[in-house]
Short mmCIF file of C-alpha atoms in Angstrom, two decimals:
data_model
loop_
_atom_site.label_atom_id
_atom_site.label_comp_id
_atom_site.label_asym_id
_atom_site.label_seq_id
_atom_site.Cartn_x
_atom_site.Cartn_y
_atom_site.Cartn_z
CA MET A 152 55.08 145.26 -22.75
CA SER A 153 51.37 146.60 -22.84
CA SER A 154 49.95 147.83 -19.92
CA GLN A 155 47.54 144.80 -19.86
CA GLU A 156 50.46 142.46 -19.51
CA GLY A 157 51.74 144.32 -16.71
CA LYS A 158 48.47 144.16 -14.58
CA ALA A 159 48.66 140.59 -15.55
CA ILE A 160 52.02 139.80 -14.07
CA VAL A 161 51.30 142.05 -11.08
CA ASN A 162 48.11 140.00 -10.34
CA GLU A 163 49.84 136.84 -10.51
CA PHE A 164 52.90 138.03 -8.22
CA LYS A 165 49.76 139.17 -5.73
CA THR A 166 48.71 135.30 -6.08
CA GLN A 167 51.65 134.19 -5.31
CA ILE A 168 52.23 136.39 -2.09
CA PHE A 169 48.55 135.25 -0.96
CA ILE A 170 49.52 131.45 -1.32
CA LEU A 171 52.81 131.70 0.29
CA GLY A 172 51.64 134.02 3.12
CA GLY A 173 48.94 131.51 3.64
CA PHE A 174 50.86 128.71 3.93
CA VAL A 175 53.27 130.51 6.49
CA THR A 176 50.59 132.06 8.56
CA LEU A 177 48.99 128.49 8.90
CA PHE A 178 52.42 127.18 9.97
CA TRP A 179 52.62 129.91 12.54
CA VAL A 180 48.90 129.97 14.18
CA VAL A 181 49.29 126.07 14.32
CA GLU A 182 52.75 126.35 16.04
CA ILE A 183 51.52 128.91 18.61
CA VAL A 184 48.55 127.35 19.56
CA ASP A 185 50.31 124.34 19.69
CA LEU A 186 52.62 126.13 22.23
CA LEU A 187 49.91 127.95 24.26
CA PHE A 188 47.48 125.20 24.52
CA TYR A 189 48.93 121.72 24.03
CA SER A 190 52.20 122.23 24.97
CA GLY A 191 53.42 120.91 22.13
CA GLY A 192 51.06 118.16 22.14
CA LEU A 193 50.28 118.53 18.50
CA ASP A 194 53.19 117.18 17.43
CA GLN A 195 51.63 113.49 18.07
CA TYR A 196 49.55 114.53 14.53
CA GLY A 197 53.28 114.07 12.75
CA ILE A 198 54.62 110.88 10.89
CA LEU A 199 55.01 107.90 13.34
CA PRO A 200 56.89 105.34 11.13
CA ARG A 201 55.30 101.90 10.58
CA ASN A 202 52.33 102.78 12.80
CA ILE A 203 48.57 103.17 11.64
CA ILE A 204 47.92 106.06 13.46
CA GLY A 205 51.18 107.52 12.42
CA LEU A 206 50.01 107.77 8.68
CA ARG A 207 47.85 111.06 9.45
CA GLY A 208 51.32 112.87 9.75
CA ILE A 209 51.47 112.82 5.86
CA LEU A 210 48.84 115.24 5.96
CA TRP A 211 49.78 116.99 8.95
CA SER A 212 53.16 116.77 9.47
CA PRO A 213 54.52 119.78 7.55
CA PHE A 214 52.44 122.08 9.27
CA LEU A 215 53.59 121.24 12.74
CA HIS A 216 57.21 122.29 14.34
CA GLY A 217 58.92 121.45 17.53
CA ASN A 218 59.31 125.00 18.66
CA LEU A 219 59.52 128.43 17.51
CA PRO A 220 63.18 128.10 16.70
CA HIS A 221 62.29 125.00 14.19
CA LEU A 222 59.71 127.03 12.98
CA ILE A 223 61.86 130.26 12.31
CA ALA A 224 64.64 128.03 10.81
CA ASN A 225 62.14 126.72 8.05
CA THR A 226 59.87 130.11 7.10
CA ALA A 227 62.57 131.96 4.85
CA PRO A 228 63.99 129.18 3.14
CA PHE A 229 60.59 127.54 2.41
CA LEU A 230 59.36 131.53 1.23
CA MET A 231 62.45 131.47 -0.87
CA LEU A 232 62.26 128.07 -2.72
CA GLY A 233 58.52 128.06 -2.61
CA TRP A 234 58.25 131.46 -4.81
CA LEU A 235 60.99 129.90 -6.99
CA VAL A 236 58.97 127.03 -7.92
CA MET A 237 56.19 129.14 -8.82
CA LEU A 238 58.22 131.64 -10.99
CA GLN A 239 57.32 129.91 -14.12
CA GLU A 240 53.69 128.57 -13.60
CA THR A 241 51.69 129.30 -9.98
CA SER A 242 50.02 125.99 -10.50
CA ASP A 243 53.54 124.38 -10.36
CA PHE A 244 53.50 124.81 -6.49
CA PHE A 245 50.60 123.20 -5.74
CA TRP A 246 51.70 120.26 -7.80
CA VAL A 247 54.94 120.15 -6.03
CA THR A 248 53.76 120.12 -2.65
CA ALA A 249 51.49 117.57 -3.14
CA ILE A 250 53.82 115.42 -4.78
CA THR A 251 56.42 115.67 -2.19
CA MET A 252 54.24 115.53 0.91
CA LEU A 253 52.65 112.18 -0.49
CA VAL A 254 56.40 111.00 -1.17
CA ALA A 255 58.15 111.94 1.82
CA GLY A 256 55.45 111.10 4.18
CA SER A 257 55.50 107.74 2.45
CA GLY A 258 59.07 107.13 2.60
CA VAL A 259 59.26 108.35 6.35
CA TRP A 260 56.75 106.33 7.33
CA LEU A 261 58.01 103.25 5.74
CA PHE A 262 62.03 104.11 6.49
CA GLY A 263 62.01 106.71 9.42
CA SER A 264 63.22 106.03 12.83
CA PRO A 265 60.62 105.24 15.29
CA ALA A 266 59.79 108.88 16.53
CA PHE A 267 57.38 111.39 15.64
CA HIS A 268 58.79 113.56 12.11
CA ILE A 269 57.28 117.21 11.82
CA GLY A 270 58.36 120.14 10.23
CA ALA A 271 58.27 121.91 6.57
CA SER A 272 61.57 120.83 5.78
CA SER A 273 60.47 117.83 3.94
CA LEU A 274 58.81 120.20 1.59
CA ILE A 275 61.63 122.94 1.27
CA PHE A 276 63.72 120.04 0.32
CA GLY A 277 61.19 118.90 -1.97
CA TYR A 278 60.87 122.29 -3.62
CA LEU A 279 65.06 122.37 -3.52
CA GLY A 280 65.31 118.90 -5.48
CA PHE A 281 62.40 120.07 -8.01
CA LEU A 282 64.18 123.14 -8.84
CA LEU A 283 67.63 121.17 -8.83
CA PHE A 284 66.29 118.91 -11.63
CA ARG A 285 63.64 120.80 -13.67
CA GLY A 286 66.43 122.09 -15.70
CA LEU A 287 67.26 118.58 -16.71
CA PHE A 288 63.95 117.46 -17.30
CA GLU A 289 62.44 120.12 -18.88
CA ARG A 290 65.54 121.28 -20.96
CA ASN A 291 64.78 125.20 -22.17
CA PHE A 292 66.79 127.86 -21.18
CA SER A 293 64.96 129.38 -18.22
CA SER A 294 64.62 125.97 -16.43
CA ILE A 295 68.06 125.33 -16.73
CA PHE A 296 69.41 128.89 -15.48
CA LEU A 297 67.21 128.73 -12.87
CA SER A 298 68.56 125.19 -11.71
CA LEU A 299 71.93 126.54 -11.64
CA VAL A 300 71.15 129.77 -9.52
CA VAL A 301 69.32 127.49 -7.05
CA GLY A 302 72.20 125.25 -7.21
CA PHE A 303 74.89 127.79 -6.51
CA PHE A 304 73.01 129.66 -3.51
CA TYR A 305 71.22 126.58 -2.16
CA GLY A 306 73.00 123.54 -3.43
CA GLY A 307 74.80 123.32 0.42
CA LEU A 308 71.35 122.44 1.57
CA ILE A 309 71.85 119.11 0.17
CA TRP A 310 73.87 117.48 3.01
CA GLY A 311 70.99 117.98 4.91
CA VAL A 312 69.63 114.26 3.75
CA LEU A 313 72.46 112.45 5.28
CA PRO A 314 72.14 111.40 8.96
CA GLY A 315 74.08 113.77 11.23
CA GLN A 316 72.29 116.19 13.81
CA PRO A 317 70.05 114.36 16.10
CA GLY A 318 66.41 115.31 16.38
CA ILE A 319 66.47 116.11 12.63
CA SER A 320 64.69 113.89 10.41
CA TRP A 321 67.39 113.44 7.58
CA GLU A 322 64.72 111.04 6.22
CA GLY A 323 62.13 113.66 5.85
CA HIS A 324 64.81 115.46 3.80
CA LEU A 325 65.91 112.87 1.95
CA PHE A 326 62.66 111.57 0.89
CA GLY A 327 61.43 115.26 0.56
CA LEU A 328 64.33 115.35 -2.37
CA ILE A 329 63.37 112.30 -3.83
CA GLY A 330 59.57 113.64 -3.78
CA GLY A 331 60.82 117.17 -5.55
CA VAL A 332 62.83 115.26 -8.17
CA LEU A 333 59.76 113.09 -9.05
CA ALA A 334 57.56 116.16 -9.47
CA ALA A 335 60.12 117.70 -11.56
CA ARG A 336 59.99 114.66 -13.76
CA PHE A 337 56.16 114.53 -13.71
CA LEU A 338 55.42 117.92 -14.19
CA ALA A 339 58.19 118.24 -17.43
CA LYS A 340 56.57 115.03 -19.02
CA ARG A 341 52.80 117.12 -18.44
CA LYS A 342 53.92 119.84 -19.86
CA HIS A 343 55.63 118.10 -22.95
CA SER A 344 52.30 116.06 -23.83
CA THR A 345 50.23 119.20 -23.29
CA SER A 346 52.46 121.22 -25.35
CA HIS A 347 52.57 118.47 -28.15
CA GLY A 348 48.29 118.10 -27.85
CA ASN A 349 48.04 121.83 -28.53
CA ARG A 350 49.72 121.50 -32.05
#
């Protein structure tokens, strides 16, 4: 590896840290402001199923959390899975995030229980779905290997898509996972068409 290549890798890693750190900082700032100044009132900007005003939550809900333990529980898996999404291409993170937000938000709005749905867990499950299925769709060694590794270490999270613990938006988990799978399919097709177009 040349020094120029090494420098490019370091710069890419710094960019990834900046992006993930920016998201997590935003999560924490929003939650602290919500607790200190609004007593949790910002949670009303989450997704409220089948209510027109609840559509705004498709954009805002991933940045809102019910309390600090909720936010703490989401921070580590968001950082780890988010970074793994970036591992091959940093731009994948933005595609997967956008597709997951749209699919998860729309699914929760259409089919969710009548309560405000908030939290970054829909994104976490989107990243999980993407990482688990990208190997199937891209069919290259690195993607398949990464899917297997993620399945081994994080596969147990999949049970979170089932109804269970009260107060947990399993619908957000389920539709987030679906969004991640769709993102994996979309990006695999996009990369395939790009590679063929460059020949």
